[in-house]
Coordinates of C-alpha atoms in Angstrom, one line a residue:
X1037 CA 35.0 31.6 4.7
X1038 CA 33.2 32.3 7.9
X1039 CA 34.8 33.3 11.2
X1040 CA 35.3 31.6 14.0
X1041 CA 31.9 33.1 16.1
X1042 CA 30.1 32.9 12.3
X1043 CA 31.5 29.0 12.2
X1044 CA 29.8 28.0 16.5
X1045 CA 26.8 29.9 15.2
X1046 CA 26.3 28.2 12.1
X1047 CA 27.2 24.6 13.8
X1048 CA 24.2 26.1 16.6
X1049 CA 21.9 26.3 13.6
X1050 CA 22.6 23.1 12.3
X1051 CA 21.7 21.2 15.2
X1052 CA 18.9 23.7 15.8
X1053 CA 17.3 22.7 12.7
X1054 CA 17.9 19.2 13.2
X1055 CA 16.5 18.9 16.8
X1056 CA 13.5 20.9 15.1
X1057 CA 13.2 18.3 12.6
X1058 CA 13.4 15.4 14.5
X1059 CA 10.4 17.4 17.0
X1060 CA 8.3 17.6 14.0
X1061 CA 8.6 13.9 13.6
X1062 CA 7.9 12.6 16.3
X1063 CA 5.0 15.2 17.2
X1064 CA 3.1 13.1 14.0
X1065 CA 1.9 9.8 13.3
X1066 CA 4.6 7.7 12.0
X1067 CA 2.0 4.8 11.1
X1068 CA -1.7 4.2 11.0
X1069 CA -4.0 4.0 13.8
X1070 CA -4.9 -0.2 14.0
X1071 CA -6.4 -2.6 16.1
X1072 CA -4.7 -4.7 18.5
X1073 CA -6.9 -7.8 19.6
X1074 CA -5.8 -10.2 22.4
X1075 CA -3.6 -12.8 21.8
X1076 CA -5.0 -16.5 21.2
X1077 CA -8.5 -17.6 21.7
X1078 CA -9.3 -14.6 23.7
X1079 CA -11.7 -12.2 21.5
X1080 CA -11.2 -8.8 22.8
X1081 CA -9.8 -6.0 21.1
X1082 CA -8.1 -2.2 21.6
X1083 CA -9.6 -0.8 18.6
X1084 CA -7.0 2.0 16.9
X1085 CA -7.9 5.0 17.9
X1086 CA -6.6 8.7 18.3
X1087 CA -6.6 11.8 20.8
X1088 CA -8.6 14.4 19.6
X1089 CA -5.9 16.9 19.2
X1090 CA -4.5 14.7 16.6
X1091 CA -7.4 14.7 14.3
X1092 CA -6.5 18.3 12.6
X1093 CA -3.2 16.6 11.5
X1094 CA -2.7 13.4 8.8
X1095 CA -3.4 10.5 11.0
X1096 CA -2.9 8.4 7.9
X1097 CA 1.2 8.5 7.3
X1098 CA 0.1 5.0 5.7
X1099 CA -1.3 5.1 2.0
X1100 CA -2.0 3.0 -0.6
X1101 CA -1.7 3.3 -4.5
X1102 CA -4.6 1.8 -6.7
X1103 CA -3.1 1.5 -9.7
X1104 CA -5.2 -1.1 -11.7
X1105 CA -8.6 -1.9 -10.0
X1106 CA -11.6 -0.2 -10.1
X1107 CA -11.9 1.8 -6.9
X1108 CA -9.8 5.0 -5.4
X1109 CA -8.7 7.1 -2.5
X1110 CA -8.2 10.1 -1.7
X1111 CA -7.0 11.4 2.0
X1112 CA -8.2 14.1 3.6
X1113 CA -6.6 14.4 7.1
X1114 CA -8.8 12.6 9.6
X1115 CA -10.8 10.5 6.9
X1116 CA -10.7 8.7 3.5
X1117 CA -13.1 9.2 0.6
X1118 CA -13.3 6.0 -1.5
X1119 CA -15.1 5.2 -3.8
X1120 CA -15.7 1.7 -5.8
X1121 CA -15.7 3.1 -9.4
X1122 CA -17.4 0.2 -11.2
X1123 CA -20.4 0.2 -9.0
X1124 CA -20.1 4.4 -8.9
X1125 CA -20.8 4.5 -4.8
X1126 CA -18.8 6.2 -2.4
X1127 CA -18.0 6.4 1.4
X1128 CA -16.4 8.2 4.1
X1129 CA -13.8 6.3 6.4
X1130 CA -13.5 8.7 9.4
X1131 CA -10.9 7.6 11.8
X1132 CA -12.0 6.4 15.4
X1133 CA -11.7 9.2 17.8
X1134 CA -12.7 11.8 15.1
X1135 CA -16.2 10.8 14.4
X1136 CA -17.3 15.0 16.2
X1137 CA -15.4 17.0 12.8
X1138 CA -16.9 17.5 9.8
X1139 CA -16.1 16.4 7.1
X1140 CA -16.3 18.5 3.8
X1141 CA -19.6 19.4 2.7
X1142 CA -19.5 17.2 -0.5
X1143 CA -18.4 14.4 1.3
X1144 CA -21.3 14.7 4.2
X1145 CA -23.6 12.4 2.2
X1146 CA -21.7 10.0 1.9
X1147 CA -22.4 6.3 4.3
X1148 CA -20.3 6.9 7.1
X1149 CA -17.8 4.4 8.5
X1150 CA -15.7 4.3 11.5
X1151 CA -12.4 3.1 11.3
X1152 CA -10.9 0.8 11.4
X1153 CA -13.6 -1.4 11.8
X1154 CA -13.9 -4.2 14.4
X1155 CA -17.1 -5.9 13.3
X1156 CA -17.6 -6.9 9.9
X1157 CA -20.4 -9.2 8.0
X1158 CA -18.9 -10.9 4.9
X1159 CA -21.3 -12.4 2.6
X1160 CA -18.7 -13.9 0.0
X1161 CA -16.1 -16.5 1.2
X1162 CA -13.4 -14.9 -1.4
X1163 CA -12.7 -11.9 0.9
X1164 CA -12.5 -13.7 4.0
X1165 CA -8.2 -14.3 3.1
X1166 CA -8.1 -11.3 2.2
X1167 CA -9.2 -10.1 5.8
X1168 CA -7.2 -12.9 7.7
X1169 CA -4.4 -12.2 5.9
X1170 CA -4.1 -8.7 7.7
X1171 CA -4.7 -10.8 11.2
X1172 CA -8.4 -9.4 11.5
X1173 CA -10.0 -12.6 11.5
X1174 CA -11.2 -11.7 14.7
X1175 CA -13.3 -9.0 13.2
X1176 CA -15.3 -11.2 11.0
X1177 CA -18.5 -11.4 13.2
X1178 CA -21.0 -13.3 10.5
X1179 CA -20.3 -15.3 7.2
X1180 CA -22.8 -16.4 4.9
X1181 CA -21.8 -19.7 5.3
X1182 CA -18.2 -21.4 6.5
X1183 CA -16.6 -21.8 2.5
X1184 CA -13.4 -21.9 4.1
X1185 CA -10.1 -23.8 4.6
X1186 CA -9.8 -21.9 7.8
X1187 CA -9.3 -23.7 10.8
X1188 CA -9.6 -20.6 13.3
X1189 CA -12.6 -18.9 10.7
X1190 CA -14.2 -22.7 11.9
X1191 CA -13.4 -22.5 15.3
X1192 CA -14.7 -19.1 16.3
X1193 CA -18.4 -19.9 14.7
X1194 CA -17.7 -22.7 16.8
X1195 CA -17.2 -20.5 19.6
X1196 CA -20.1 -18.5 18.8
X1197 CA -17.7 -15.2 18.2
X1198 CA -18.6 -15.6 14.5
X1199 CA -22.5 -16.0 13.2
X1200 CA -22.6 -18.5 9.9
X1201 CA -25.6 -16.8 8.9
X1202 CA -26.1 -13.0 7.1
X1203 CA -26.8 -10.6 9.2
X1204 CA -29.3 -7.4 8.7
X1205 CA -30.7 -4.3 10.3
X1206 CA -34.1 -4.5 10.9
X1207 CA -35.1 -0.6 11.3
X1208 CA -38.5 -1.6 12.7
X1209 CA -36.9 -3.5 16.0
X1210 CA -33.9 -1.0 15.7
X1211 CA -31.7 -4.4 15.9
X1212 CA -29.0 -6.3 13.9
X1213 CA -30.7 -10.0 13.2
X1214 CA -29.5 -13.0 12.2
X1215 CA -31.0 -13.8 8.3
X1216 CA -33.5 -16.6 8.5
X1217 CA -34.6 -16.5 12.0
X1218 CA -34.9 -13.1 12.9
X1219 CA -33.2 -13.3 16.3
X1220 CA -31.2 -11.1 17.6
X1221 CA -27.1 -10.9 16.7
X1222 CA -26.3 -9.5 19.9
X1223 CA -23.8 -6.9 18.4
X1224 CA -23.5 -4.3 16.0
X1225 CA -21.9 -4.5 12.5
X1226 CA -19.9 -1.7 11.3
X1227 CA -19.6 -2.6 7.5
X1228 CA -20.9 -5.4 5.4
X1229 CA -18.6 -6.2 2.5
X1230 CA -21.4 -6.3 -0.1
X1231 CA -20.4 -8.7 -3.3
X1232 CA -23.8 -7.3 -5.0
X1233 CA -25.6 -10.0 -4.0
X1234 CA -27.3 -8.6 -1.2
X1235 CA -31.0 -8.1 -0.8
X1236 CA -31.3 -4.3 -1.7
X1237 CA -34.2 -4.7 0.5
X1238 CA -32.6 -6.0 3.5
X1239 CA -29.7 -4.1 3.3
X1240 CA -31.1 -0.4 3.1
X1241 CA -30.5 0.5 6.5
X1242 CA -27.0 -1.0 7.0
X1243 CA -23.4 0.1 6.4
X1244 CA -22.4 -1.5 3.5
X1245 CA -19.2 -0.9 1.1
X1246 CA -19.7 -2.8 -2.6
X1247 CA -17.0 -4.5 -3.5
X1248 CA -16.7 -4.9 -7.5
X1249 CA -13.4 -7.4 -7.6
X1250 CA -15.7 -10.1 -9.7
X1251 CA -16.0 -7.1 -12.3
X1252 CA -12.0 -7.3 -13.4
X1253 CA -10.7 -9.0 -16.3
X1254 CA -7.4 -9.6 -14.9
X1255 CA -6.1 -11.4 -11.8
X1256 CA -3.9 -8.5 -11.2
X1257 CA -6.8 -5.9 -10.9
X1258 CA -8.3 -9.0 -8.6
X1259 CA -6.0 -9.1 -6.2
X1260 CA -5.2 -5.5 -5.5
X1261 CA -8.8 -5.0 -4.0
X1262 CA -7.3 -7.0 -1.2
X1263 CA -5.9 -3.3 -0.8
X1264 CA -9.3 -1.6 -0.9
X1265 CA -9.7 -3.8 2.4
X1266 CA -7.0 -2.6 4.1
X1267 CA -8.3 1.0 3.8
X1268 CA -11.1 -0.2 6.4
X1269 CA -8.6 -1.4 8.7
X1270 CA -5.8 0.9 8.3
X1271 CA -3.2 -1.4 7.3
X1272 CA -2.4 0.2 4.2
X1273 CA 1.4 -0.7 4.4
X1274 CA 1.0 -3.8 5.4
X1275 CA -1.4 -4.6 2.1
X1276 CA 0.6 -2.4 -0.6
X1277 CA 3.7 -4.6 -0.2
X1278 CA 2.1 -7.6 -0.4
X1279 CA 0.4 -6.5 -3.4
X1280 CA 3.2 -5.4 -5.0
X1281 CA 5.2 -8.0 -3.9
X1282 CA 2.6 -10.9 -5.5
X1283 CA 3.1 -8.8 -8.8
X1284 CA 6.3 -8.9 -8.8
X1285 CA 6.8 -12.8 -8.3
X1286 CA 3.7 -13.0 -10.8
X1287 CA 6.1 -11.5 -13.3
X1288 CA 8.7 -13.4 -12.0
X1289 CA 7.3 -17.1 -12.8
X1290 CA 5.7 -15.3 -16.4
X1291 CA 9.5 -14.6 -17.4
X1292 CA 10.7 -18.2 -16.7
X1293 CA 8.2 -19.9 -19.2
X1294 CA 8.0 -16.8 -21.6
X1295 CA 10.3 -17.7 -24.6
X1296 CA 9.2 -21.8 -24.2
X1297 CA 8.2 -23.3 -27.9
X1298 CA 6.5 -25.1 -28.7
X1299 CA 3.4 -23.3 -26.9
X1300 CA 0.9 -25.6 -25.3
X1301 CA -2.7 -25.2 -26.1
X1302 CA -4.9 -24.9 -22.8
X1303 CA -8.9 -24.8 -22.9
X1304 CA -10.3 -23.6 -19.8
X1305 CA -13.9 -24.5 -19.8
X1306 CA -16.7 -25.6 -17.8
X1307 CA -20.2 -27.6 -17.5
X1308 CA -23.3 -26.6 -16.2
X1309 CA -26.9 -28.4 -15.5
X1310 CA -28.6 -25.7 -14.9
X1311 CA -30.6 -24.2 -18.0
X1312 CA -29.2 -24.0 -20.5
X1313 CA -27.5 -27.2 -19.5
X1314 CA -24.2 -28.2 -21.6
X1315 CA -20.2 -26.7 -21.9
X1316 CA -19.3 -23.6 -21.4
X1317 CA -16.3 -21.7 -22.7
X1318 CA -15.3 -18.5 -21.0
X1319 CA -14.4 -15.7 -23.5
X1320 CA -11.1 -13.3 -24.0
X1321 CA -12.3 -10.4 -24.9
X1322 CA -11.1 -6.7 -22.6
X1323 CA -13.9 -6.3 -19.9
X1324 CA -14.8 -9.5 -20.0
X1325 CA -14.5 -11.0 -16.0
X1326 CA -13.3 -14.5 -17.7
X1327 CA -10.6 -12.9 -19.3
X1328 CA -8.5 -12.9 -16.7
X1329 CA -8.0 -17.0 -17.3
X1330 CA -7.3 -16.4 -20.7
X1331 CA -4.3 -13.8 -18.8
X1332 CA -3.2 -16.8 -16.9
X1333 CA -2.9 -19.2 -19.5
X1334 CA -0.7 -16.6 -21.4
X1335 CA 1.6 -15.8 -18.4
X1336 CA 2.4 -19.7 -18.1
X1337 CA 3.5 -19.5 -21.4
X1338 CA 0.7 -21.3 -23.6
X1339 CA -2.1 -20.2 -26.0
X1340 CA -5.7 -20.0 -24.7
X1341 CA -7.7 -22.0 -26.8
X1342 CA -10.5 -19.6 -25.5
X1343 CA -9.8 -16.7 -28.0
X1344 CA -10.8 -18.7 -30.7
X1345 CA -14.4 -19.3 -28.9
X1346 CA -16.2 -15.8 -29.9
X1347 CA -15.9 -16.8 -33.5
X1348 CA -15.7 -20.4 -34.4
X1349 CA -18.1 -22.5 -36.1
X1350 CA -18.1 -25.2 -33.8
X1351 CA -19.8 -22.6 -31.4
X1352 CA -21.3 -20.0 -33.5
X1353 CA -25.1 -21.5 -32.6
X1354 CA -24.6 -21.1 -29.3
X1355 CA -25.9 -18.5 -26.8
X1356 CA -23.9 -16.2 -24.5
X1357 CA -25.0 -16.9 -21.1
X1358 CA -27.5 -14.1 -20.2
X1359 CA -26.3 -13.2 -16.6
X1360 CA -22.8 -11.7 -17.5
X1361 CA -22.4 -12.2 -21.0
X1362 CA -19.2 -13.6 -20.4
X1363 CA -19.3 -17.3 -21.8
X1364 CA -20.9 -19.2 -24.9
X1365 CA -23.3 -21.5 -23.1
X1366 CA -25.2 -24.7 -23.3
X1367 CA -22.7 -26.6 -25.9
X1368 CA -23.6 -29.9 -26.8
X1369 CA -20.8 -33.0 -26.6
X1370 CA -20.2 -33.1 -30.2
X1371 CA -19.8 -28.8 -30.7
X1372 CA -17.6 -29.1 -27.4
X1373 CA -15.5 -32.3 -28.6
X1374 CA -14.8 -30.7 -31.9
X1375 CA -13.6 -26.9 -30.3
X1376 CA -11.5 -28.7 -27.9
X1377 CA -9.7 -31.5 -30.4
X1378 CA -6.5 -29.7 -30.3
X1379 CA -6.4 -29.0 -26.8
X1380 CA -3.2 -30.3 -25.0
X1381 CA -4.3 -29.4 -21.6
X1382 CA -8.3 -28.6 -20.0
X1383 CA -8.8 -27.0 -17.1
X1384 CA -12.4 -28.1 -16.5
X1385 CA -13.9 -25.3 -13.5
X1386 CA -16.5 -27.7 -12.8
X1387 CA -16.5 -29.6 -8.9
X1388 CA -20.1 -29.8 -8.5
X1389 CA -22.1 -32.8 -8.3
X1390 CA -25.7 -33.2 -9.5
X1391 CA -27.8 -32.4 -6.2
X1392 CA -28.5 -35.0 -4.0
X1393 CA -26.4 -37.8 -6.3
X1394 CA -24.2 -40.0 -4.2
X1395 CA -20.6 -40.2 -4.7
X1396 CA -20.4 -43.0 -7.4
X1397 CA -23.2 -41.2 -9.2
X1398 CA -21.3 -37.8 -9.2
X1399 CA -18.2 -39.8 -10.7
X1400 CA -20.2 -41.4 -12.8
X1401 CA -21.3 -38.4 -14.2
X1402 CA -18.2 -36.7 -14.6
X1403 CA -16.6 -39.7 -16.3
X1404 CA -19.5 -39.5 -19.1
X1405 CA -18.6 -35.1 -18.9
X1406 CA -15.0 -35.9 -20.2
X1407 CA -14.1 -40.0 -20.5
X1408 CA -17.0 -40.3 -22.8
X1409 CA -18.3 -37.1 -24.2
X1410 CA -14.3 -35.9 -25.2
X1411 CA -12.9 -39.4 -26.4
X1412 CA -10.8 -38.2 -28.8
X1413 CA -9.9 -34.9 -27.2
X1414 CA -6.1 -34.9 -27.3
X1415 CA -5.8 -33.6 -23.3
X1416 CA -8.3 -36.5 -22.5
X1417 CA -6.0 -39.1 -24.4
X1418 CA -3.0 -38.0 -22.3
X1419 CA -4.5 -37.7 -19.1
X1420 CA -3.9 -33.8 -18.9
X1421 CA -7.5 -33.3 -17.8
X1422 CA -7.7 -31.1 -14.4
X1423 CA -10.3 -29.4 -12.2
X1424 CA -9.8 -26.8 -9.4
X1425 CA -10.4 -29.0 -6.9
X1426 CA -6.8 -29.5 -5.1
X1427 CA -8.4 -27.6 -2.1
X1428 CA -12.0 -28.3 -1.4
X1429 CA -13.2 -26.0 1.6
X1430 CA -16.2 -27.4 3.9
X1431 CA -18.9 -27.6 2.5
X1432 CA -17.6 -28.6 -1.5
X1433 CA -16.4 -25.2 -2.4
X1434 CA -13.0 -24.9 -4.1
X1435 CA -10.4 -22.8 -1.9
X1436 CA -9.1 -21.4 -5.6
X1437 CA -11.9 -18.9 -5.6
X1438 CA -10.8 -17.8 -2.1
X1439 CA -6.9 -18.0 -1.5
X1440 CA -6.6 -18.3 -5.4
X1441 CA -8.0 -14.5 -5.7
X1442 CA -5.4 -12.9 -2.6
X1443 CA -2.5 -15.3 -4.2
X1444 CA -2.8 -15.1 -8.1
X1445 CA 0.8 -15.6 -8.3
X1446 CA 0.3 -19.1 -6.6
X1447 CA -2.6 -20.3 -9.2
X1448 CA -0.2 -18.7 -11.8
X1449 CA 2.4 -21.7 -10.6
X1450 CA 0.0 -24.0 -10.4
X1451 CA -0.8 -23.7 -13.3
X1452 CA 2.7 -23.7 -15.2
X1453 CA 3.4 -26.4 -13.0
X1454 CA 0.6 -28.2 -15.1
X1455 CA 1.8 -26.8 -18.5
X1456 CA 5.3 -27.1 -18.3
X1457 CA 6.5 -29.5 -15.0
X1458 CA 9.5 -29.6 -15.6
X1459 CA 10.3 -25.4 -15.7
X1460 CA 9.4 -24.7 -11.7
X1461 CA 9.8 -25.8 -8.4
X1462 CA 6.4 -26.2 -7.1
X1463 CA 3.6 -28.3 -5.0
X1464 CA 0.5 -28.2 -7.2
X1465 CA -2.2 -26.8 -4.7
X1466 CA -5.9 -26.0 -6.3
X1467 CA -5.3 -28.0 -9.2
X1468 CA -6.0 -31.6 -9.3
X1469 CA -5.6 -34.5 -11.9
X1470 CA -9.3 -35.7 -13.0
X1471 CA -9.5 -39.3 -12.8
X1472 CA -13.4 -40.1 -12.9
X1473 CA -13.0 -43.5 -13.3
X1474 CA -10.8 -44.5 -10.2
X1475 CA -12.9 -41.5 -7.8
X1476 CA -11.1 -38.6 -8.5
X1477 CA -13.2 -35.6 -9.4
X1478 CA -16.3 -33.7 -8.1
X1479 CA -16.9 -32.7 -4.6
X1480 CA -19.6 -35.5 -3.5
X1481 CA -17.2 -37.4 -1.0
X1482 CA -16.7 -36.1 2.7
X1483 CA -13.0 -36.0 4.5
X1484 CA -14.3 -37.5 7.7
X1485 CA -10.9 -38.9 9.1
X1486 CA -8.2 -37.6 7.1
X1487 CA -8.1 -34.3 4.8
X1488 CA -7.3 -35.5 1.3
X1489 CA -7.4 -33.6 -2.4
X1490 CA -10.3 -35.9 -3.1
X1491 CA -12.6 -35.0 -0.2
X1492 CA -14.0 -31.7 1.4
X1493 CA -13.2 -31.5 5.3
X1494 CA -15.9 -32.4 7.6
X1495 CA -15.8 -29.3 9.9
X1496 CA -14.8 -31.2 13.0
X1497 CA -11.5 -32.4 11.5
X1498 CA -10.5 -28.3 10.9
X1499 CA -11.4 -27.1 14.6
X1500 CA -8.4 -28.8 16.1
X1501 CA -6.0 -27.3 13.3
X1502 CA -6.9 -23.9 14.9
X1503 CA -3.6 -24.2 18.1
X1504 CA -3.2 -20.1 18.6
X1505 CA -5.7 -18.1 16.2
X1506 CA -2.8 -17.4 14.2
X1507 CA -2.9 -15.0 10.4
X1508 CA -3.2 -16.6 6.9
X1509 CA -0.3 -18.0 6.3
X1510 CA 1.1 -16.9 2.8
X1511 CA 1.5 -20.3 0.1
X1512 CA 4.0 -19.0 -2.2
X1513 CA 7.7 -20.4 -2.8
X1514 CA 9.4 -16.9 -3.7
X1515 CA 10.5 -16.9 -7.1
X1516 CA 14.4 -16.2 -8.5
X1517 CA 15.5 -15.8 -12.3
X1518 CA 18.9 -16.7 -12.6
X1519 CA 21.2 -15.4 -16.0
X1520 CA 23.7 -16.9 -18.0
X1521 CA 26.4 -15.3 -16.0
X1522 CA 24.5 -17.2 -12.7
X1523 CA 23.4 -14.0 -11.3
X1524 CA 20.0 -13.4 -9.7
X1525 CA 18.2 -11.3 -12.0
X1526 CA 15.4 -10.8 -10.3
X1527 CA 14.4 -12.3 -6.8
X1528 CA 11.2 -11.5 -4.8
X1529 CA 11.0 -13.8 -1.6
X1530 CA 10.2 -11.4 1.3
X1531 CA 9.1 -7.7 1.8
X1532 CA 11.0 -4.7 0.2
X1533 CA 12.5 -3.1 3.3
X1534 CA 13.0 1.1 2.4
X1535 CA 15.0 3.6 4.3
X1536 CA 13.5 6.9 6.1
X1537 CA 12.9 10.2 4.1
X1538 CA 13.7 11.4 7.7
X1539 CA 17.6 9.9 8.1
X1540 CA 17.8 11.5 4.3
X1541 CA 17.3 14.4 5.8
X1542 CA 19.3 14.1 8.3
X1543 CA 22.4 13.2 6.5
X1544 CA 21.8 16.1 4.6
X1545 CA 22.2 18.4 7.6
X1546 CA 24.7 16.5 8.4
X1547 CA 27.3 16.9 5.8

């Protein structure tokens, strides 16, 4: 028991220590430094950035946890080390206003970025989502061509903000030029997101971070490099709930089809003109990049008639493709027709037209691919035949190898949505019903009035879509498992809020 003086004393420390605590807090970050760029069609930006005195304290409160891609973090106060594992390159992200301390000496060769970054040069359309997403598509300052849905990616090329061209650092004119031409960009890029496509060449005297996500054999590793993104922008929070969040509904929508029997059979193949012309069936085995459709398949609750590709006879004289070793290529129509008999659903990854052929000719074509070639074919016979072409971007791209990749849990509906109709609640988006015959396939035919599933938008039609330069809008329905009892087992439909280790604290004292 303490006395009465003892009891004002100790109620003095209490609040002491609680006034102290509450100091401490506020006296640090309590989020990550970010950009903040004008509202609408306005392109100027307040880039995040901190006092000085701040850099010899964690001005990164904000983390992330990589827990199955190939790239890490670790935080060291005023800057991240990361390092893209697959490709075995690393880099130093010092925040803005920090750039004067050094960094440790085994990080001090390291390329050197500022962050986060307002300028960026995206050669591969599949990361621009992931960057509008996090309502940076202002950043995005040259393209290697518009492959995009996006109305406001369309309207600031438009605008001239955004360059539809690569752009390199020529280190004899000491310049940032515009690929082709030569002339001058007119601004300086901070980081290229290099897909490892880049002319090594070119690119020698730029910033550049690799980006290995085509390297991962499942669409979960995929999709969490959209948090290896965030690191450049410091919206680590933002990014590691929506990642989580898209696994979570992916295992969601897996559990609803999980104990369905009969299993559906689903060949996901493709066809190719280039040499060695003929099919081509994507493989299943670990490492293997096309694995991860053989992953989808499974979590809509069918078998992948792709396992069965490595060893049977139909295929056995044919060649894996030489680039990535991933697929057996050049198949002839009767090897392919007799792999596929069984199949009761194709998804055929093919959208692409011969070059230069007309639209009836590219119909044409794909009629003979699967009418004629796969008569017989037990999807073909029941009209369960479908390409990825739900979503054609400008220029004939498919918008499943952009929003697909940020959204796996969205193909994963589509595709049980295909498999199973009757199990889910869903609009089909990047799949589309091949119907070669009545003009339904291929990517030949221009939307110049109207934006259909069988056309790819002019990009005049997109630039008036663009009304306040607003973030990718997410394309998920939430997903909710309901028991025998009628209770919600699991439901994931919106952020997972958490409460403060600092009012923990506080409640402690408290008591």
């Amino acid at each position: 028991r303490l006395a009465a003086g003892s009891t004002m004393v100790y109620q003095i420390t209490k609040l002491g220590l609680l006034l102290c605590l509450c100091s401490v807090s506020m006296s640090q970050r309590t989020s990550n430094p970010m950009n903040v760029w004008a509202d609408g069609s306005a392109y100027t930006v307040t880039p995040g950035t901190v006092e000085a005195s701040e850099c010899d304290s964690d001005v990164f409160p904000d983390k992330i946890e990589v827990k199955f891609a190939q790239f890490a973090v670790t935080y060291k106060t005023f800057y991240k080390l990361v390092e893209d594992t697959y490709s075995n390159n690393k880099y130093v992200l010092i925040q803005r206003g920090c750039e004067s301390k050094a960094v440790e000496a085994a990080d001090a060769s390291y390329t050197k970025i500022v962050v986060p970054v307002t300028a960026v040069s995206v050669p591969s359309s599949t990361y621009l989502p992931s960057i509008e997403f996090m309502d940076e598509r202002k950043s995005i300052r040259a393209v290697n061509g518009v492959w995009s849905e996006s109305a406001c990616l369309h309207k600031q090329v438009e605008d001239g903000h955004t360059k539809s061209s690569m752009a390199y650092y020529n280190s004899t004119t000491a310049r940032w030029e515009n690929e082709g031409t030569w002339t001058p960009l007119g601004y300086n890029i901070d980081v290229t997101f290099d897909d490892g496509f880049l002319s090594a060449s070119l690119a020698a005297a730029m910033p550049k971070a690799t980006v290995s996500d085509i390297r991962e054999d499942t669409f979960l590793e995929v999709s969490e490099w959209n948090k290896y993104f965030s690191l450049f922008y410091n919206k680590e929070k933002m990014m590691e709930t929506f990642a989580e969040d898209a696994r979570a509904r992916w295992t969601c929508h897996a559990k609803k089809v999980e104990t369905i029997t009969p299993k559906k059979k689903v060949l996901w193949m493709s066809h190719s003109s280039w040499t060695p012309a003929g099919y081509q069936v994507g493989l299943c085995a670990a490492g293997n990049p096309k694995r991860k459709y053989c992953e989808l398949i499974r979590a809509a609750g069918a078998e992948p008639i792709n396992e069965l590709a490595a060893t049977a006879s139909s295929l056995s004289s044919f060649a894996m493709d030489s680039f990535t070793s991933t697929s057996k290529v050049g198949i002839d129509a009767a090897s392919m027709k007799e792999f596929a008999m069984e199949a009761d659903v194709i998804i055929f990854e093919s959208i692409w037209c011969a070059w230069g052929a007309t639209a009836s000719q590219c119909h044409d074509e794909f009629n003979t691919l699967i009418n004629t070639n796969l008569a017989g074919v037990k999807a073909v016979t029941d009209g369960q035949v479908w390409d990825i072409g739900g979503s054609l971007v400008s220029g004939g791209g498919t918008d499943m190898f952009t929003r697909g990749h940020v959204e796996p849990d969205v193909m994963l509906e589509d595709l049980i949505k295909v498999v199973y109709p009757d199990s889910i609640t869903h609009d089909i988006i990047w799949l589309r019903k091949m119907d070669p015959a009545n003009g339904i396939a291929g990517n030949a035919v221009m939307c110049t009035s109207t934006i259909t599933t069988n056309c790819h938008p002019d990009p005049a039609l997109l630039h008036p879509q663009c009304t306040n330069h607003e973030a990718h809008t997410l394309l998920h329905d939430g997903c909710t498992i309901t028991t025998d009892s009628g209770a919600s087992a699991l439901s994931v439909s919106a952020p997972l809020v958490f409460l403060s280790a600092l009012f923990v604290a506080i409640a402690s004292l408290a008591a």
